[in-house]
Amino acid sequence: MIWCFLFKNRKHSVRDNQGYVFAGAIGFRKFTYSELKQATKCFSQEIGKGAGGTVYKGLLSNNRVVAIKRLHEANQGEKEFLAEISIIGRLNHMNLIGMWGYCAEGKHRLLVFEYMEKGSLADTLSSNALDWAKRYQIAVGTAKCLSYIHEECLEWILHCDIKPQNILIDSDYQPKVADFGLSKLLQRNNLANSSFSRMRGTRGYMAPEWIFNLPITSKVDVYSYGVVVLEMITGKSAMISIQITDGEESH
């Protein structure tokens, strides 16, 4: 559930006196922790959870429904956090989830995103609500998003955790790739020598490169995407739970 940012020159964000952080031409609202705590009813409306954080449904004071991700790792400085937020702000693609704001107060680090009423691809696959035309549309839209973050945007990004739970669906059944956190920044022109402190991704969707400690490239996302497409075609999950003994499961 981590995006890995790879870029040549790191740039710092600029804030105005209205509390917005500007990244290129995009401004994000800076929320207070108390605002987001109130919006989520004391973080009681959980809608998703991963290694990097927990996502909650929230209602802002202007009645806008949002998804609020509370990051687990709170040891990042505000300056570094805002610099990486500015990178996110320069991304612009119809199949990327939209980010509207953030909170960097004390040790609290939260991100505010648009809310997708239809949930994730995993939800829609399990409900058998997708005909073949919609499945094709979702597959193509997700591929276009990956092509954008790998080849077309100024910052070169690896998602590192493509799976049905991280592909959200809007009201027109367009996919929105989501669930990214903030991670270390690597040099784009030195990817072959780039190292990761730990494996990233979800069992069943992880490329062999992670297992065999090989150089990590955009192919790890392509591999995960291929697994997702297979799930869309077959209707079978990449993860199967097998009961071994009472109270124990294997995947």
PDB file of C-alpha atoms in Angstrom:
ATOM      1  CA  MET A   1       0.000   0.000   0.000  1.00  0.00           C
ATOM      2  CA  ILE A   2       3.000   2.232  -0.495  1.00  0.00           C
ATOM      3  CA  TRP A   3       3.832   4.484  -3.399  1.00  0.00           C
ATOM      4  CA  CYS A   4       7.555   4.813  -4.045  1.00  0.00           C
ATOM      5  CA  PHE A   5       8.515   8.204  -5.403  1.00  0.00           C
ATOM      6  CA  LEU A   6      11.454   8.372  -7.797  1.00  0.00           C
ATOM      7  CA  PHE A   7      12.437  11.799  -9.081  1.00  0.00           C
ATOM      8  CA  LYS A   8      15.414  13.928 -10.031  1.00  0.00           C
ATOM      9  CA  ASN A   9      15.024  17.135  -8.072  1.00  0.00           C
ATOM     10  CA  ARG A  10      13.202  17.482  -4.800  1.00  0.00           C
ATOM     11  CA  LYS A  11      11.145  20.662  -4.395  1.00  0.00           C
ATOM     12  CA  HIS A  12       9.690  22.177  -1.276  1.00  0.00           C
ATOM     13  CA  SER A  13       6.081  23.212  -0.824  1.00  0.00           C
ATOM     14  CA  VAL A  14       4.840  26.747  -0.283  1.00  0.00           C
ATOM     15  CA  ARG A  15       2.050  27.674   2.094  1.00  0.00           C
ATOM     16  CA  ASP A  16      -0.141  30.789   2.122  1.00  0.00           C
ATOM     17  CA  ASN A  17      -1.897  32.402   5.078  1.00  0.00           C
ATOM     18  CA  GLN A  18      -5.138  30.508   4.390  1.00  0.00           C
ATOM     19  CA  GLY A  19      -3.499  27.243   5.358  1.00  0.00           C
ATOM     20  CA  TYR A  20      -3.083  25.805   1.875  1.00  0.00           C
ATOM     21  CA  VAL A  21       0.034  24.071   0.680  1.00  0.00           C
ATOM     22  CA  PHE A  22       0.639  24.709  -3.003  1.00  0.00           C
ATOM     23  CA  ALA A  23       2.216  22.045  -5.161  1.00  0.00           C
ATOM     24  CA  GLY A  24       2.611  23.364  -8.675  1.00  0.00           C
ATOM     25  CA  ALA A  25      -0.828  24.724  -9.563  1.00  0.00           C
ATOM     26  CA  ILE A  26      -2.665  22.621  -6.968  1.00  0.00           C
ATOM     27  CA  GLY A  27      -3.529  23.796  -3.457  1.00  0.00           C
ATOM     28  CA  PHE A  28      -4.451  21.486  -0.588  1.00  0.00           C
ATOM     29  CA  ARG A  29      -6.364  22.560   2.452  1.00  0.00           C
ATOM     30  CA  LYS A  30      -4.596  22.128   5.767  1.00  0.00           C
ATOM     31  CA  PHE A  31      -7.000  20.629   8.301  1.00  0.00           C
ATOM     32  CA  THR A  32      -6.600  20.610  12.051  1.00  0.00           C
ATOM     33  CA  TYR A  33      -6.604  17.307  13.857  1.00  0.00           C
ATOM     34  CA  SER A  34      -9.746  18.278  15.746  1.00  0.00           C
ATOM     35  CA  GLU A  35     -11.556  18.998  12.458  1.00  0.00           C
ATOM     36  CA  LEU A  36     -10.810  15.533  11.121  1.00  0.00           C
ATOM     37  CA  LYS A  37     -11.563  13.889  14.452  1.00  0.00           C
ATOM     38  CA  GLN A  38     -14.990  15.541  14.393  1.00  0.00           C
ATOM     39  CA  ALA A  39     -15.526  14.678  10.711  1.00  0.00           C
ATOM     40  CA  THR A  40     -14.949  10.973  11.420  1.00  0.00           C
ATOM     41  CA  LYS A  41     -16.925  10.972  14.689  1.00  0.00           C
ATOM     42  CA  CYS A  42     -13.773  10.299  16.707  1.00  0.00           C
ATOM     43  CA  PHE A  43     -12.437   7.943  14.035  1.00  0.00           C
ATOM     44  CA  SER A  44     -15.360   5.546  14.479  1.00  0.00           C
ATOM     45  CA  GLN A  45     -16.301   5.104  10.794  1.00  0.00           C
ATOM     46  CA  GLU A  46     -13.551   2.803   9.547  1.00  0.00           C
ATOM     47  CA  ILE A  47     -13.842   1.766   5.889  1.00  0.00           C
ATOM     48  CA  GLY A  48     -10.398   0.290   5.226  1.00  0.00           C
ATOM     49  CA  LYS A  49      -7.127  -0.690   6.851  1.00  0.00           C
ATOM     50  CA  GLY A  50      -3.635  -1.500   5.659  1.00  0.00           C
ATOM     51  CA  ALA A  51      -0.011  -1.614   6.752  1.00  0.00           C
ATOM     52  CA  GLY A  52       0.448   2.121   6.206  1.00  0.00           C
ATOM     53  CA  GLY A  53      -2.694   3.434   7.833  1.00  0.00           C
ATOM     54  CA  THR A  54      -6.421   3.240   8.491  1.00  0.00           C
ATOM     55  CA  VAL A  55      -9.070   4.897   6.293  1.00  0.00           C
ATOM     56  CA  TYR A  56     -12.235   6.447   7.707  1.00  0.00           C
ATOM     57  CA  LYS A  57     -15.351   7.932   6.164  1.00  0.00           C
ATOM     58  CA  GLY A  58     -15.731  11.570   7.107  1.00  0.00           C
ATOM     59  CA  LEU A  59     -18.175  14.440   6.725  1.00  0.00           C
ATOM     60  CA  LEU A  60     -16.599  17.907   6.536  1.00  0.00           C
ATOM     61  CA  SER A  61     -18.224  21.090   7.818  1.00  0.00           C
ATOM     62  CA  ASN A  62     -19.313  21.962   4.253  1.00  0.00           C
ATOM     63  CA  ASN A  63     -21.166  18.592   4.059  1.00  0.00           C
ATOM     64  CA  ARG A  64     -18.624  17.078   1.679  1.00  0.00           C
ATOM     65  CA  VAL A  65     -18.137  13.349   2.206  1.00  0.00           C
ATOM     66  CA  VAL A  66     -14.468  12.356   2.163  1.00  0.00           C
ATOM     67  CA  ALA A  67     -12.146   9.459   2.920  1.00  0.00           C
ATOM     68  CA  ILE A  68      -9.578  10.270   5.611  1.00  0.00           C
ATOM     69  CA  LYS A  69      -6.429   8.172   5.888  1.00  0.00           C
ATOM     70  CA  ARG A  70      -4.668   8.212   9.246  1.00  0.00           C
ATOM     71  CA  LEU A  71      -1.045   7.203   8.709  1.00  0.00           C
ATOM     72  CA  HIS A  72       0.411   4.777  11.239  1.00  0.00           C
ATOM     73  CA  GLU A  73       3.982   6.088  11.068  1.00  0.00           C
ATOM     74  CA  ALA A  74       4.092   9.426  12.848  1.00  0.00           C
ATOM     75  CA  ASN A  75       7.840   9.964  13.087  1.00  0.00           C
ATOM     76  CA  GLN A  76       8.155  12.016   9.894  1.00  0.00           C
ATOM     77  CA  GLY A  77       8.955  15.724  10.221  1.00  0.00           C
ATOM     78  CA  GLU A  78       6.455  18.275   8.948  1.00  0.00           C
ATOM     79  CA  LYS A  79       8.899  19.749   6.422  1.00  0.00           C
ATOM     80  CA  GLU A  80       9.550  16.352   4.832  1.00  0.00           C
ATOM     81  CA  PHE A  81       5.844  15.469   4.961  1.00  0.00           C
ATOM     82  CA  LEU A  82       4.874  18.684   3.138  1.00  0.00           C
ATOM     83  CA  ALA A  83       7.599  18.208   0.541  1.00  0.00           C
ATOM     84  CA  GLU A  84       6.179  14.821  -0.332  1.00  0.00           C
ATOM     85  CA  ILE A  85       2.616  16.154  -0.291  1.00  0.00           C
ATOM     86  CA  SER A  86       3.719  18.670  -2.921  1.00  0.00           C
ATOM     87  CA  ILE A  87       4.809  15.785  -5.150  1.00  0.00           C
ATOM     88  CA  ILE A  88       1.368  14.206  -4.885  1.00  0.00           C
ATOM     89  CA  GLY A  89      -0.122  17.570  -5.825  1.00  0.00           C
ATOM     90  CA  ARG A  90       1.627  17.580  -9.170  1.00  0.00           C
ATOM     91  CA  LEU A  91      -0.043  14.328 -10.203  1.00  0.00           C
ATOM     92  CA  ASN A  92      -3.120  14.685 -12.387  1.00  0.00           C
ATOM     93  CA  HIS A  93      -4.918  11.766 -13.985  1.00  0.00           C
ATOM     94  CA  MET A  94      -8.594  10.818 -14.186  1.00  0.00           C
ATOM     95  CA  ASN A  95      -7.833   7.336 -12.840  1.00  0.00           C
ATOM     96  CA  LEU A  96      -5.922   8.507  -9.766  1.00  0.00           C
ATOM     97  CA  ILE A  97      -7.858   9.147  -6.562  1.00  0.00           C
ATOM     98  CA  GLY A  98      -8.178  12.878  -5.879  1.00  0.00           C
ATOM     99  CA  MET A  99      -6.529  14.341  -2.784  1.00  0.00           C
ATOM    100  CA  TRP A 100      -8.142  17.360  -1.131  1.00  0.00           C
ATOM    101  CA  GLY A 101      -6.232  18.054   2.044  1.00  0.00           C
ATOM    102  CA  TYR A 102      -3.919  16.955   4.825  1.00  0.00           C
ATOM    103  CA  CYS A 103      -3.134  17.324   8.508  1.00  0.00           C
ATOM    104  CA  ALA A 104       0.353  17.651   9.985  1.00  0.00           C
ATOM    105  CA  GLU A 105      -0.192  18.528  13.616  1.00  0.00           C
ATOM    106  CA  GLY A 106       2.200  17.277  16.255  1.00  0.00           C
ATOM    107  CA  LYS A 107       2.747  13.590  15.497  1.00  0.00           C
ATOM    108  CA  HIS A 108      -0.516  13.303  13.584  1.00  0.00           C
ATOM    109  CA  ARG A 109      -0.274  12.732   9.821  1.00  0.00           C
ATOM    110  CA  LEU A 110      -3.544  12.423   7.882  1.00  0.00           C
ATOM    111  CA  LEU A 111      -4.536  12.653   4.229  1.00  0.00           C
ATOM    112  CA  VAL A 112      -7.995  13.627   2.924  1.00  0.00           C
ATOM    113  CA  PHE A 113      -9.251  12.098  -0.329  1.00  0.00           C
ATOM    114  CA  GLU A 114     -12.403  12.057  -2.412  1.00  0.00           C
ATOM    115  CA  TYR A 115     -14.879   9.412  -1.312  1.00  0.00           C
ATOM    116  CA  MET A 116     -15.944   6.600  -3.656  1.00  0.00           C
ATOM    117  CA  GLU A 117     -19.482   5.494  -2.869  1.00  0.00           C
ATOM    118  CA  LYS A 118     -19.179   2.184  -4.759  1.00  0.00           C
ATOM    119  CA  GLY A 119     -16.156   1.138  -2.750  1.00  0.00           C
ATOM    120  CA  SER A 120     -13.328  -0.930  -4.182  1.00  0.00           C
ATOM    121  CA  LEU A 121     -12.977  -3.343  -7.076  1.00  0.00           C
ATOM    122  CA  ALA A 122     -12.813  -6.111  -4.473  1.00  0.00           C
ATOM    123  CA  ASP A 123     -16.271  -5.107  -3.218  1.00  0.00           C
ATOM    124  CA  THR A 124     -17.827  -5.045  -6.684  1.00  0.00           C
ATOM    125  CA  LEU A 125     -16.213  -8.331  -7.741  1.00  0.00           C
ATOM    126  CA  SER A 126     -17.559 -10.093  -4.665  1.00  0.00           C
ATOM    127  CA  SER A 127     -21.068  -8.782  -5.374  1.00  0.00           C
ATOM    128  CA  ASN A 128     -21.025  -9.935  -9.035  1.00  0.00           C
ATOM    129  CA  ALA A 129     -22.237  -6.467 -10.075  1.00  0.00           C
ATOM    130  CA  LEU A 130     -19.814  -6.069 -13.001  1.00  0.00           C
ATOM    131  CA  ASP A 131     -20.639  -7.061 -16.556  1.00  0.00           C
ATOM    132  CA  TRP A 132     -17.825  -7.646 -19.063  1.00  0.00           C
ATOM    133  CA  ALA A 133     -17.999  -4.104 -20.459  1.00  0.00           C
ATOM    134  CA  LYS A 134     -17.473  -2.618 -16.989  1.00  0.00           C
ATOM    135  CA  ARG A 135     -14.653  -5.038 -16.227  1.00  0.00           C
ATOM    136  CA  TYR A 136     -12.928  -4.059 -19.460  1.00  0.00           C
ATOM    137  CA  GLN A 137     -13.364  -0.361 -18.656  1.00  0.00           C
ATOM    138  CA  ILE A 138     -11.864  -0.824 -15.195  1.00  0.00           C
ATOM    139  CA  ALA A 139      -8.933  -2.856 -16.561  1.00  0.00           C
ATOM    140  CA  VAL A 140      -8.138  -0.255 -19.232  1.00  0.00           C
ATOM    141  CA  GLY A 141      -8.473   2.693 -16.832  1.00  0.00           C
ATOM    142  CA  THR A 142      -6.158   1.059 -14.300  1.00  0.00           C
ATOM    143  CA  ALA A 143      -3.598   0.323 -17.033  1.00  0.00           C
ATOM    144  CA  LYS A 144      -3.723   3.961 -18.171  1.00  0.00           C
ATOM    145  CA  CYS A 145      -3.096   5.116 -14.602  1.00  0.00           C
ATOM    146  CA  LEU A 146      -0.080   2.828 -14.239  1.00  0.00           C
ATOM    147  CA  SER A 147       1.277   4.002 -17.577  1.00  0.00           C
ATOM    148  CA  TYR A 148       0.946   7.592 -16.355  1.00  0.00           C
ATOM    149  CA  ILE A 149       2.764   7.134 -13.044  1.00  0.00           C
ATOM    150  CA  HIS A 150       5.464   4.964 -14.640  1.00  0.00           C
ATOM    151  CA  GLU A 151       6.175   6.897 -17.818  1.00  0.00           C
ATOM    152  CA  GLU A 152       4.257  10.152 -18.250  1.00  0.00           C
ATOM    153  CA  CYS A 153       4.299  12.250 -15.085  1.00  0.00           C
ATOM    154  CA  LEU A 154       7.272  14.351 -14.002  1.00  0.00           C
ATOM    155  CA  GLU A 155       7.851  12.193 -10.933  1.00  0.00           C
ATOM    156  CA  TRP A 156       8.417   8.495 -11.552  1.00  0.00           C
ATOM    157  CA  ILE A 157       6.315   6.460  -9.158  1.00  0.00           C
ATOM    158  CA  LEU A 158       5.974   2.822  -8.232  1.00  0.00           C
ATOM    159  CA  HIS A 159       2.738   1.969  -6.440  1.00  0.00           C
ATOM    160  CA  CYS A 160       4.055  -1.331  -5.005  1.00  0.00           C
ATOM    161  CA  ASP A 161       0.648  -2.604  -3.853  1.00  0.00           C
ATOM    162  CA  ILE A 162      -1.738  -2.912  -6.798  1.00  0.00           C
ATOM    163  CA  LYS A 163      -4.680  -5.119  -5.795  1.00  0.00           C
ATOM    164  CA  PRO A 164      -8.508  -4.976  -6.042  1.00  0.00           C
ATOM    165  CA  GLN A 165      -8.798  -3.332  -2.613  1.00  0.00           C
ATOM    166  CA  ASN A 166      -6.673  -0.404  -3.855  1.00  0.00           C
ATOM    167  CA  ILE A 167      -8.680   0.216  -7.012  1.00  0.00           C
ATOM    168  CA  LEU A 168     -11.744   2.290  -6.128  1.00  0.00           C
ATOM    169  CA  ILE A 169     -14.800   2.630  -8.371  1.00  0.00           C
ATOM    170  CA  ASP A 170     -16.707   5.872  -9.048  1.00  0.00           C
ATOM    171  CA  SER A 171     -20.369   6.257  -9.983  1.00  0.00           C
ATOM    172  CA  ASP A 172     -19.569   5.722 -13.689  1.00  0.00           C
ATOM    173  CA  TYR A 173     -17.503   2.602 -12.959  1.00  0.00           C
ATOM    174  CA  GLN A 174     -14.271   4.390 -13.719  1.00  0.00           C
ATOM    175  CA  PRO A 175     -11.359   3.077 -11.634  1.00  0.00           C
ATOM    176  CA  LYS A 176      -9.403   5.285  -9.248  1.00  0.00           C
ATOM    177  CA  VAL A 177      -6.057   3.901  -8.082  1.00  0.00           C
ATOM    178  CA  ALA A 178      -5.688   4.699  -4.399  1.00  0.00           C
ATOM    179  CA  ASP A 179      -4.239   3.754  -1.025  1.00  0.00           C
ATOM    180  CA  PHE A 180      -0.818   5.296  -1.158  1.00  0.00           C
ATOM    181  CA  GLY A 181       1.305   6.467   1.737  1.00  0.00           C
ATOM    182  CA  LEU A 182       4.469   8.515   1.876  1.00  0.00           C
ATOM    183  CA  SER A 183       7.772   6.733   1.524  1.00  0.00           C
ATOM    184  CA  LYS A 184      11.470   7.247   0.835  1.00  0.00           C
ATOM    185  CA  LEU A 185      12.448   9.165  -2.282  1.00  0.00           C
ATOM    186  CA  LEU A 186      14.827   7.521  -4.733  1.00  0.00           C
ATOM    187  CA  GLN A 187      16.861   8.778  -7.649  1.00  0.00           C
ATOM    188  CA  ARG A 188      15.206   8.034 -10.973  1.00  0.00           C
ATOM    189  CA  ASN A 189      18.518   7.642 -12.810  1.00  0.00           C
ATOM    190  CA  ASN A 190      19.886   5.206 -10.231  1.00  0.00           C
ATOM    191  CA  LEU A 191      17.043   2.743  -9.891  1.00  0.00           C
ATOM    192  CA  ALA A 192      19.247  -0.318 -10.422  1.00  0.00           C
ATOM    193  CA  ASN A 193      21.113   0.513  -7.216  1.00  0.00           C
ATOM    194  CA  SER A 194      18.023   1.513  -5.245  1.00  0.00           C
ATOM    195  CA  SER A 195      17.279  -0.520  -2.143  1.00  0.00           C
ATOM    196  CA  PHE A 196      14.167  -1.025  -0.062  1.00  0.00           C
ATOM    197  CA  SER A 197      14.311  -1.589   3.669  1.00  0.00           C
ATOM    198  CA  ARG A 198      11.553  -4.220   3.456  1.00  0.00           C
ATOM    199  CA  MET A 199       9.298  -6.007   1.006  1.00  0.00           C
ATOM    200  CA  ARG A 200       6.217  -4.061   0.030  1.00  0.00           C
ATOM    201  CA  GLY A 201       2.892  -5.240  -1.236  1.00  0.00           C
ATOM    202  CA  THR A 202       0.365  -7.945  -0.484  1.00  0.00           C
ATOM    203  CA  ARG A 203       0.894 -11.693  -0.594  1.00  0.00           C
ATOM    204  CA  GLY A 204      -0.589 -13.125  -3.765  1.00  0.00           C
ATOM    205  CA  TYR A 205       0.074  -9.930  -5.742  1.00  0.00           C
ATOM    206  CA  MET A 206       3.792  -9.437  -5.081  1.00  0.00           C
ATOM    207  CA  ALA A 207       6.212  -9.846  -7.982  1.00  0.00           C
ATOM    208  CA  PRO A 208       9.075 -12.386  -7.705  1.00  0.00           C
ATOM    209  CA  GLU A 209      11.590  -9.519  -7.600  1.00  0.00           C
ATOM    210  CA  TRP A 210      10.620  -8.858  -3.989  1.00  0.00           C
ATOM    211  CA  ILE A 211      11.195 -12.466  -2.973  1.00  0.00           C
ATOM    212  CA  PHE A 212      14.550 -12.900  -4.738  1.00  0.00           C
ATOM    213  CA  ASN A 213      15.905  -9.453  -3.800  1.00  0.00           C
ATOM    214  CA  LEU A 214      16.189  -8.351  -7.435  1.00  0.00           C
ATOM    215  CA  PRO A 215      16.180  -4.698  -8.653  1.00  0.00           C
ATOM    216  CA  ILE A 216      12.733  -3.171  -8.252  1.00  0.00           C
ATOM    217  CA  THR A 217      11.289  -1.550 -11.386  1.00  0.00           C
ATOM    218  CA  SER A 218       7.860  -0.687 -12.744  1.00  0.00           C
ATOM    219  CA  LYS A 219       7.502  -4.356 -13.660  1.00  0.00           C
ATOM    220  CA  VAL A 220       6.490  -5.131 -10.066  1.00  0.00           C
ATOM    221  CA  ASP A 221       3.318  -3.081 -10.605  1.00  0.00           C
ATOM    222  CA  VAL A 222       2.719  -4.697 -14.002  1.00  0.00           C
ATOM    223  CA  TYR A 223       2.935  -8.144 -12.395  1.00  0.00           C
ATOM    224  CA  SER A 224       0.396  -7.165  -9.700  1.00  0.00           C
ATOM    225  CA  TYR A 225      -1.863  -5.662 -12.350  1.00  0.00           C
ATOM    226  CA  GLY A 226      -1.767  -8.948 -14.260  1.00  0.00           C
ATOM    227  CA  VAL A 227      -2.940 -10.821 -11.161  1.00  0.00           C
ATOM    228  CA  VAL A 228      -5.813  -8.336 -10.768  1.00  0.00           C
ATOM    229  CA  VAL A 229      -6.868  -8.820 -14.398  1.00  0.00           C
ATOM    230  CA  LEU A 230      -6.866 -12.584 -13.895  1.00  0.00           C
ATOM    231  CA  GLU A 231      -9.149 -12.126 -10.899  1.00  0.00           C
ATOM    232  CA  MET A 232     -11.495  -9.971 -12.997  1.00  0.00           C
ATOM    233  CA  ILE A 233     -11.652 -12.652 -15.692  1.00  0.00           C
ATOM    234  CA  THR A 234     -11.953 -15.744 -13.504  1.00  0.00           C
ATOM    235  CA  GLY A 235     -13.834 -14.267 -10.556  1.00  0.00           C
ATOM    236  CA  LYS A 236     -11.440 -16.091  -8.230  1.00  0.00           C
ATOM    237  CA  SER A 237      -9.318 -14.376  -5.602  1.00  0.00           C
ATOM    238  CA  ALA A 238      -5.536 -14.557  -5.664  1.00  0.00           C
ATOM    239  CA  MET A 239      -5.711 -15.324  -1.943  1.00  0.00           C
ATOM    240  CA  ILE A 240      -7.417 -18.510  -0.748  1.00  0.00           C
ATOM    241  CA  SER A 241      -7.762 -19.343   2.938  1.00  0.00           C
ATOM    242  CA  ILE A 242      -7.369 -23.020   3.843  1.00  0.00           C
ATOM    243  CA  GLN A 243      -8.363 -24.247   7.276  1.00  0.00           C
ATOM    244  CA  ILE A 244      -5.539 -26.390   8.717  1.00  0.00           C
ATOM    245  CA  THR A 245      -6.470 -26.843  12.354  1.00  0.00           C
ATOM    246  CA  ASP A 246      -8.947 -25.230  14.677  1.00  0.00           C
ATOM    247  CA  GLY A 247      -8.278 -21.524  14.755  1.00  0.00           C
ATOM    248  CA  GLU A 248      -5.441 -21.670  12.195  1.00  0.00           C
ATOM    249  CA  GLU A 249      -5.494 -20.639   8.551  1.00  0.00           C
ATOM    250  CA  SER A 250      -3.048 -20.811   5.676  1.00  0.00           C
ATOM    251  CA  HIS A 251      -3.140 -18.683   2.515  1.00  0.00           C
TER     252      HIS A 251
END
